[in-house]
């Protein structure tokens, strides 16, 4: 009897293995845009099986997609195509303010022995039965720009479409995630089921999503893998973006308690990280990208509230980042973290307004030639506040 059970179990395993082997490769998650700029963008997607991946790019010029061979950009490392589930391709040499159609591919790698590679089936996004995916590069000469910002979602996926719809996100140029989209980064599947699959379905295939990491994305076993999925081709998780009359500075404010706190088990070094980031920030605000922008917006998860009860991380933001931003003439900082809305007016310590968005509100912003308007609304679309910042 025991022998029969062993044989049956072995056969079940074999059949399951055969079924998996015969299952066609597919695009599991994505694609989605990262770090869209004026002349480049990064495209990320996941395949269901180990594969090589590439992006096929075509101008959005009204021509038939299959009219001619389209340029291909491969997922490579130092000239070698990566065999992976996760694919990341950075495309450079683009034109500002220009629309491009694209398609992503993944071809299964069945075996790789020495210089011999055996390939399997190919999966790709559809351009035959559906319209090709399209993105438009940023353009600093665009007279106006717009964005919607949410934060502190903590895996409440149902709130994402509700908040974005309140902000009329389809008409916005970009979407900003300002941290704590999950409570912990435990694994890859949680990252997608927690918020990214929803974002991809709603907008992220064609509309840029910019992400400022929150303190909760620094937690969990999978936290060190964060940059494999977000800003994967950037040198840091803090960066600068130009779009229309706005220069955005995205900061990574790290954790909120001292590195020695028992919660971190000695695995964090955020004080030094923020010091290094401040050195980068001092150079960034001297750049033409920043100086020549009509509006200067800082995106930072933890707000530098000038309050005696500040926690350590917020105090670090106040002491290391704010003096640089005060001198640079920042128009506004947009934050989250505290799960409540407030509009902190300029003070002697923080010489620019700090708008802290709640976990149940969305900021809809429109920057035009004469003013920057920030509308704050709740889940039901009820107005919470309106901030108008005149152009300097």
Coordinates of C-alpha atoms in Angstrom, one line a residue:
X1 CA 0.0 0.0 0.0
X2 CA 2.8 2.4 0.9
X3 CA 4.6 1.5 -2.3
X4 CA 1.5 2.4 -4.3
X5 CA 1.2 5.7 -2.6
X6 CA 4.8 6.6 -3.4
X7 CA 4.4 5.6 -7.0
X8 CA 1.2 7.7 -7.3
X9 CA 2.9 10.7 -5.6
X10 CA 5.8 10.4 -8.0
X11 CA 3.5 10.3 -11.0
X12 CA 1.6 13.4 -9.8
X13 CA 4.9 15.3 -9.5
X14 CA 5.9 14.2 -13.0
X15 CA 2.5 15.3 -14.4
X16 CA 2.7 18.6 -12.7
X17 CA 6.2 19.2 -14.0
X18 CA 5.1 18.3 -17.5
X19 CA 2.1 20.6 -17.3
X20 CA 4.3 23.5 -16.2
X21 CA 6.8 22.8 -18.9
X22 CA 4.1 22.8 -21.6
X23 CA 2.4 26.0 -20.3
X24 CA 3.2 28.8 -22.7
X25 CA 5.2 31.8 -21.5
X26 CA 3.2 34.9 -20.8
X27 CA 3.7 38.5 -19.6
X28 CA 2.9 38.1 -15.9
X29 CA 3.0 41.7 -14.8
X30 CA 3.4 45.0 -16.6
X31 CA 4.8 46.6 -18.6
X32 CA 5.1 49.9 -16.7
X33 CA 7.1 53.1 -17.2
X34 CA 9.8 54.3 -14.9
X35 CA 11.8 57.5 -14.8
X36 CA 10.3 59.0 -17.9
X37 CA 12.3 62.0 -18.9
X38 CA 12.8 64.2 -22.0
X39 CA 15.1 61.9 -23.9
X40 CA 14.8 58.6 -22.1
X41 CA 12.5 56.2 -20.2
X42 CA 12.8 52.8 -18.5
X43 CA 10.3 50.0 -19.1
X44 CA 9.8 47.2 -16.7
X45 CA 7.8 43.9 -17.0
X46 CA 7.7 40.4 -15.7
X47 CA 7.5 37.1 -17.6
X48 CA 6.1 33.9 -16.3
X49 CA 9.3 31.9 -17.2
X50 CA 13.0 32.6 -17.4
X51 CA 13.5 34.4 -20.7
X52 CA 15.3 37.1 -22.6
X53 CA 13.4 40.3 -23.1
X54 CA 13.3 43.3 -25.4
X55 CA 11.2 46.4 -26.2
X56 CA 10.2 47.2 -29.8
X57 CA 9.8 50.9 -30.4
X58 CA 8.0 52.9 -33.1
X59 CA 7.1 56.5 -33.5
X60 CA 3.5 57.4 -32.8
X61 CA 3.2 58.8 -36.3
X62 CA 0.0 57.2 -37.5
X63 CA 1.8 54.6 -39.6
X64 CA 0.8 50.9 -39.5
X65 CA 2.8 49.3 -36.7
X66 CA 3.8 46.4 -39.0
X67 CA 4.8 48.7 -41.9
X68 CA 8.5 48.1 -41.3
X69 CA 11.0 46.6 -39.0
X70 CA 10.9 48.4 -35.6
X71 CA 14.0 49.2 -33.5
X72 CA 14.7 46.7 -30.6
X73 CA 16.1 47.5 -27.2
X74 CA 17.2 44.4 -25.2
X75 CA 17.4 43.7 -21.5
X76 CA 21.1 43.3 -21.1
X77 CA 24.0 43.6 -18.6
X78 CA 27.3 44.7 -20.1
X79 CA 26.3 43.5 -23.5
X80 CA 24.9 40.1 -22.5
X81 CA 21.1 39.5 -22.7
X82 CA 19.7 38.7 -19.3
X83 CA 17.9 35.5 -18.7
X84 CA 15.3 36.5 -16.1
X85 CA 11.7 36.7 -15.0
X86 CA 12.0 40.4 -14.4
X87 CA 13.0 42.5 -17.4
X88 CA 14.2 46.1 -17.4
X89 CA 15.1 48.1 -20.5
X90 CA 16.3 51.7 -20.6
X91 CA 15.7 53.5 -23.9
X92 CA 17.7 56.6 -24.6
X93 CA 18.1 59.1 -27.5
X94 CA 14.4 60.0 -27.6
X95 CA 13.0 63.4 -28.6
X96 CA 11.3 65.7 -26.0
X97 CA 7.5 66.0 -26.1
X98 CA 7.3 63.1 -28.6
X99 CA 4.9 60.2 -28.6
X100 CA 6.2 56.6 -29.1
X101 CA 4.5 53.3 -29.5
X102 CA 6.0 50.2 -27.9
X103 CA 5.7 46.5 -27.4
X104 CA 7.5 44.2 -24.9
X105 CA 8.6 40.7 -25.6
X106 CA 9.9 37.7 -23.6
X107 CA 11.3 34.6 -25.2
X108 CA 11.7 31.6 -23.0
X109 CA 15.2 30.2 -22.5
X110 CA 14.8 26.4 -22.2
X111 CA 18.5 25.6 -21.8
X112 CA 21.9 27.4 -21.8
X113 CA 25.0 25.2 -22.0
X114 CA 28.2 27.1 -22.8
X115 CA 27.6 28.9 -26.0
X116 CA 24.5 26.8 -26.9
X117 CA 21.1 28.3 -26.0
X118 CA 17.8 26.6 -26.6
X119 CA 14.9 29.0 -26.9
X120 CA 11.2 28.4 -26.5
X121 CA 8.0 30.3 -27.2
X122 CA 7.6 34.1 -27.3
X123 CA 5.2 36.2 -25.3
X124 CA 4.4 39.8 -26.2
X125 CA 2.0 42.6 -25.6
X126 CA -0.6 42.9 -28.4
X127 CA -0.4 45.4 -31.2
X128 CA -2.6 43.5 -33.7
X129 CA -5.9 43.0 -31.9
X130 CA -5.4 46.1 -29.7
X131 CA -3.8 49.5 -30.0
X132 CA 0.0 49.6 -29.3
X133 CA 1.0 51.0 -25.9
X134 CA 2.0 54.7 -26.2
X135 CA 4.0 57.1 -24.0
X136 CA 5.0 60.7 -24.5
X137 CA 8.3 62.0 -23.3
X138 CA 8.6 65.0 -21.0
X139 CA 9.2 68.5 -22.4
X140 CA 10.5 71.5 -20.4
X141 CA 9.0 73.8 -23.0
X142 CA 5.5 72.5 -22.4
X143 CA 3.6 75.6 -21.1
X144 CA 1.7 73.6 -18.4
X145 CA 1.8 70.3 -16.6
X146 CA -0.3 68.3 -14.2
X147 CA -0.1 65.4 -11.7
X148 CA -2.0 63.5 -9.1
X149 CA -0.4 62.3 -5.8
X150 CA -1.4 59.6 -3.4
X151 CA 0.5 58.1 -0.4
X152 CA 0.2 55.8 2.6
X153 CA -2.1 53.3 0.9
X154 CA -0.6 50.4 2.9
X155 CA -2.0 47.8 0.5
X156 CA -5.6 49.2 0.4
X157 CA -5.9 48.5 -3.3
X158 CA -9.5 49.5 -3.6
X159 CA -8.6 53.1 -2.6
X160 CA -6.2 53.6 -5.4
X161 CA -8.8 53.9 -8.3
X162 CA -11.2 55.8 -6.0
X163 CA -8.6 58.5 -5.2
X164 CA -7.2 58.7 -8.7
X165 CA -10.6 59.0 -10.3
X166 CA -11.4 61.9 -7.9
X167 CA -8.3 63.6 -9.3
X168 CA -9.4 63.0 -12.9
X169 CA -6.1 61.0 -13.4
X170 CA -6.7 60.2 -17.0
X171 CA -6.1 63.9 -17.8
X172 CA -3.0 64.2 -15.7
X173 CA 0.5 64.1 -17.2
X174 CA 1.9 61.9 -14.4
X175 CA 1.0 60.1 -11.2
X176 CA 3.1 60.3 -8.0
X177 CA 3.3 57.7 -5.3
X178 CA 4.7 59.4 -2.2
X179 CA 5.6 56.4 -0.1
X180 CA 4.1 53.6 2.1
X181 CA 2.1 51.9 -0.6
X182 CA 2.7 48.8 1.4
X183 CA 3.2 48.2 5.1
X184 CA 6.2 45.9 4.4
X185 CA 7.9 44.5 1.3
X186 CA 7.7 40.8 2.1
X187 CA 8.0 39.4 -1.4
X188 CA 7.5 40.1 -5.1
X189 CA 4.0 38.8 -5.3
X190 CA 2.9 41.2 -2.5
X191 CA 4.4 44.1 -4.3
X192 CA 2.2 43.5 -7.4
X193 CA -0.9 42.4 -5.7
X194 CA -0.6 45.1 -3.1
X195 CA -0.6 48.1 -5.5
X196 CA 1.3 47.7 -8.7
X197 CA -1.1 45.5 -10.6
X198 CA -3.8 48.1 -10.0
X199 CA -1.5 50.9 -11.1
X200 CA -0.6 49.0 -14.3
X201 CA -4.2 48.3 -15.1
X202 CA -5.2 52.0 -14.5
X203 CA -2.3 54.0 -16.1
X204 CA 1.3 52.8 -15.6
X205 CA 1.7 51.2 -19.0
X206 CA 1.3 54.6 -20.7
X207 CA 1.4 57.3 -18.1
X208 CA 4.6 57.9 -16.0
X209 CA 4.6 57.0 -12.4
X210 CA 7.2 58.6 -10.2
X211 CA 7.9 57.0 -6.7
X212 CA 9.3 58.5 -3.6
X213 CA 10.1 55.7 -1.2
X214 CA 8.4 55.8 2.2
X215 CA 9.7 54.4 5.5
X216 CA 7.5 51.3 5.3
X217 CA 9.0 50.3 1.9
X218 CA 12.3 50.0 3.8
X219 CA 10.9 47.2 5.9
X220 CA 10.7 43.5 5.2
X221 CA 13.0 40.8 3.7
X222 CA 12.3 42.1 0.2
X223 CA 13.1 45.7 1.0
X224 CA 16.6 45.6 -0.5
X225 CA 15.1 44.5 -3.8
X226 CA 13.0 47.8 -4.1
X227 CA 15.2 49.3 -6.8
X228 CA 15.0 46.3 -9.0
X229 CA 11.4 47.4 -9.7
X230 CA 11.4 51.2 -9.2
X231 CA 14.0 53.6 -10.6
X232 CA 16.0 50.4 -11.6
X233 CA 18.4 52.3 -14.0
X234 CA 18.9 55.3 -11.8
X235 CA 22.0 55.7 -9.6
X236 CA 19.9 56.5 -6.6
X237 CA 16.3 56.4 -5.3
X238 CA 16.5 60.2 -5.1
X239 CA 16.4 62.1 -8.4
X240 CA 15.3 65.2 -10.3
X241 CA 12.7 65.4 -13.1
X242 CA 11.7 68.3 -15.4
X243 CA 8.3 68.5 -17.0
X244 CA 6.9 71.7 -18.4
X245 CA 7.4 74.6 -16.0
X246 CA 8.1 72.4 -13.0
X247 CA 11.3 70.8 -11.7
X248 CA 10.5 68.0 -9.3
X249 CA 13.0 66.8 -6.7
X250 CA 12.2 63.4 -5.3
X251 CA 13.9 62.7 -2.0
X252 CA 14.2 59.4 -0.1
X253 CA 13.7 60.2 3.5
X254 CA 14.5 56.8 4.9
X255 CA 13.2 55.4 8.3
X256 CA 11.6 57.5 11.0
X257 CA 13.5 56.2 14.1
X258 CA 17.2 56.1 14.9
X259 CA 19.3 53.4 13.2
X260 CA 20.0 51.8 16.6
X261 CA 16.2 51.3 17.3
X262 CA 15.3 47.8 18.3
X263 CA 12.7 47.6 15.4
X264 CA 15.5 47.6 12.8
X265 CA 17.7 44.9 14.4
X266 CA 20.9 46.8 13.5
X267 CA 20.3 46.5 9.7
X268 CA 19.8 50.2 8.8
X269 CA 22.3 53.0 8.1
X270 CA 19.9 55.9 7.1
X271 CA 21.7 58.7 8.9
X272 CA 24.8 58.3 6.6
X273 CA 22.4 57.7 3.7
X274 CA 20.7 61.0 4.3
X275 CA 24.0 62.8 4.7
X276 CA 25.1 61.5 1.3
X277 CA 21.8 62.5 -0.2
X278 CA 22.1 66.0 1.2
X279 CA 25.4 66.3 -0.7
X280 CA 23.7 65.3 -3.9
X281 CA 20.8 67.8 -3.2
X282 CA 23.2 70.7 -2.7
X283 CA 24.5 70.0 -6.3
X284 CA 21.0 69.3 -7.7
X285 CA 19.6 72.7 -6.7
X286 CA 22.5 74.4 -8.6
X287 CA 21.7 72.7 -11.9
X288 CA 20.1 74.5 -14.8
X289 CA 17.2 72.0 -14.7
X290 CA 16.3 73.3 -11.3
X291 CA 17.2 76.9 -11.6
X292 CA 15.4 77.5 -14.9
X293 CA 12.1 75.9 -13.8
X294 CA 9.3 78.3 -13.0
X295 CA 8.1 76.1 -10.1
X296 CA 10.2 74.0 -7.8
X297 CA 8.4 71.1 -6.1
X298 CA 10.0 68.7 -3.6
X299 CA 8.4 65.2 -3.1
X300 CA 9.5 63.7 0.3
X301 CA 7.6 61.1 2.3
X302 CA 8.4 62.4 5.8
X303 CA 7.6 66.1 6.4
X304 CA 10.1 68.3 8.2
X305 CA 7.6 69.8 10.6
X306 CA 9.3 72.3 12.9
X307 CA 7.9 70.7 16.0
X308 CA 9.6 69.8 19.3
X309 CA 8.0 66.3 19.1
X310 CA 9.6 65.4 15.8
X311 CA 10.8 61.8 15.4
X312 CA 14.4 61.2 14.4
X313 CA 13.9 60.7 10.7
X314 CA 11.8 63.9 10.4
X315 CA 14.5 65.8 12.4
X316 CA 17.1 64.6 9.9
X317 CA 15.0 65.9 7.0
X318 CA 14.7 69.2 8.9
X319 CA 18.4 69.5 9.7
X320 CA 20.0 68.0 6.5
X321 CA 17.7 68.8 3.7
X322 CA 15.7 72.0 4.7
X323 CA 18.6 74.4 4.9
X324 CA 19.6 73.6 1.3
X325 CA 16.0 73.9 0.1
X326 CA 15.4 77.2 2.0
X327 CA 18.3 78.8 0.1
X328 CA 17.2 77.2 -3.2
X329 CA 13.8 79.0 -3.3
X330 CA 11.6 75.9 -3.2
X331 CA 7.9 76.6 -3.8
X332 CA 6.3 73.7 -1.9
X333 CA 7.1 70.3 -0.4
X334 CA 4.5 67.6 -0.7
X335 CA 4.7 64.9 2.0
X336 CA 2.7 62.1 3.6
X337 CA 3.6 59.7 6.5
X338 CA 1.4 61.2 9.2
X339 CA -2.0 59.9 7.8
X340 CA -3.6 63.3 8.3
X341 CA -3.9 66.3 6.1
X342 CA -2.4 69.7 7.0
X343 CA -1.1 72.8 5.3
X344 CA 2.0 74.0 7.1
X345 CA 2.6 77.6 6.2
X346 CA 6.2 78.9 5.8
X347 CA 8.1 79.7 9.0
X348 CA 11.6 80.9 9.9
X349 CA 12.8 77.3 10.0
X350 CA 11.0 76.0 6.9
X351 CA 10.7 78.9 4.4
X352 CA 8.3 77.1 2.1
X353 CA 4.8 75.5 2.6
X354 CA 4.7 71.9 3.5
X355 CA 1.5 70.1 2.4
X356 CA 1.0 66.8 4.1
X357 CA -1.4 64.6 2.2
X358 CA -3.5 62.1 4.2
X359 CA -4.0 58.4 3.4
X360 CA -7.6 59.1 2.4
X361 CA -7.0 62.3 0.3
X362 CA -5.5 62.9 -3.1
X363 CA -3.6 66.0 -4.4
X364 CA -4.5 67.2 -7.9
X365 CA -2.0 69.8 -9.2
X366 CA -2.0 71.9 -12.3
X367 CA 1.0 74.2 -13.0
X368 CA 0.4 76.9 -15.6
X369 CA 2.2 80.1 -16.7
X370 CA 0.9 82.3 -13.9
X371 CA 0.2 79.9 -11.0
X372 CA 0.4 76.4 -9.5
X373 CA -2.9 75.2 -8.1
X374 CA -3.1 72.2 -5.7
X375 CA -6.5 70.8 -5.0
X376 CA -6.9 68.4 -2.2
X377 CA -10.0 66.0 -2.2
X378 CA -11.2 63.1 -0.1
X379 CA -12.3 59.7 -1.3
X380 CA -15.8 61.0 -2.0
X381 CA -14.5 63.9 -4.1
X382 CA -15.3 66.4 -1.4
X383 CA -12.9 69.4 -1.5
X384 CA -10.5 69.5 1.5
X385 CA -8.3 72.4 0.6
X386 CA -7.0 74.5 -2.3
X387 CA -3.5 76.0 -2.4
X388 CA -2.6 78.6 -5.0
X389 CA 1.1 79.5 -5.5
X390 CA 1.7 82.4 -7.9
X391 CA 4.6 82.2 -10.4
X392 CA 7.7 84.0 -9.3

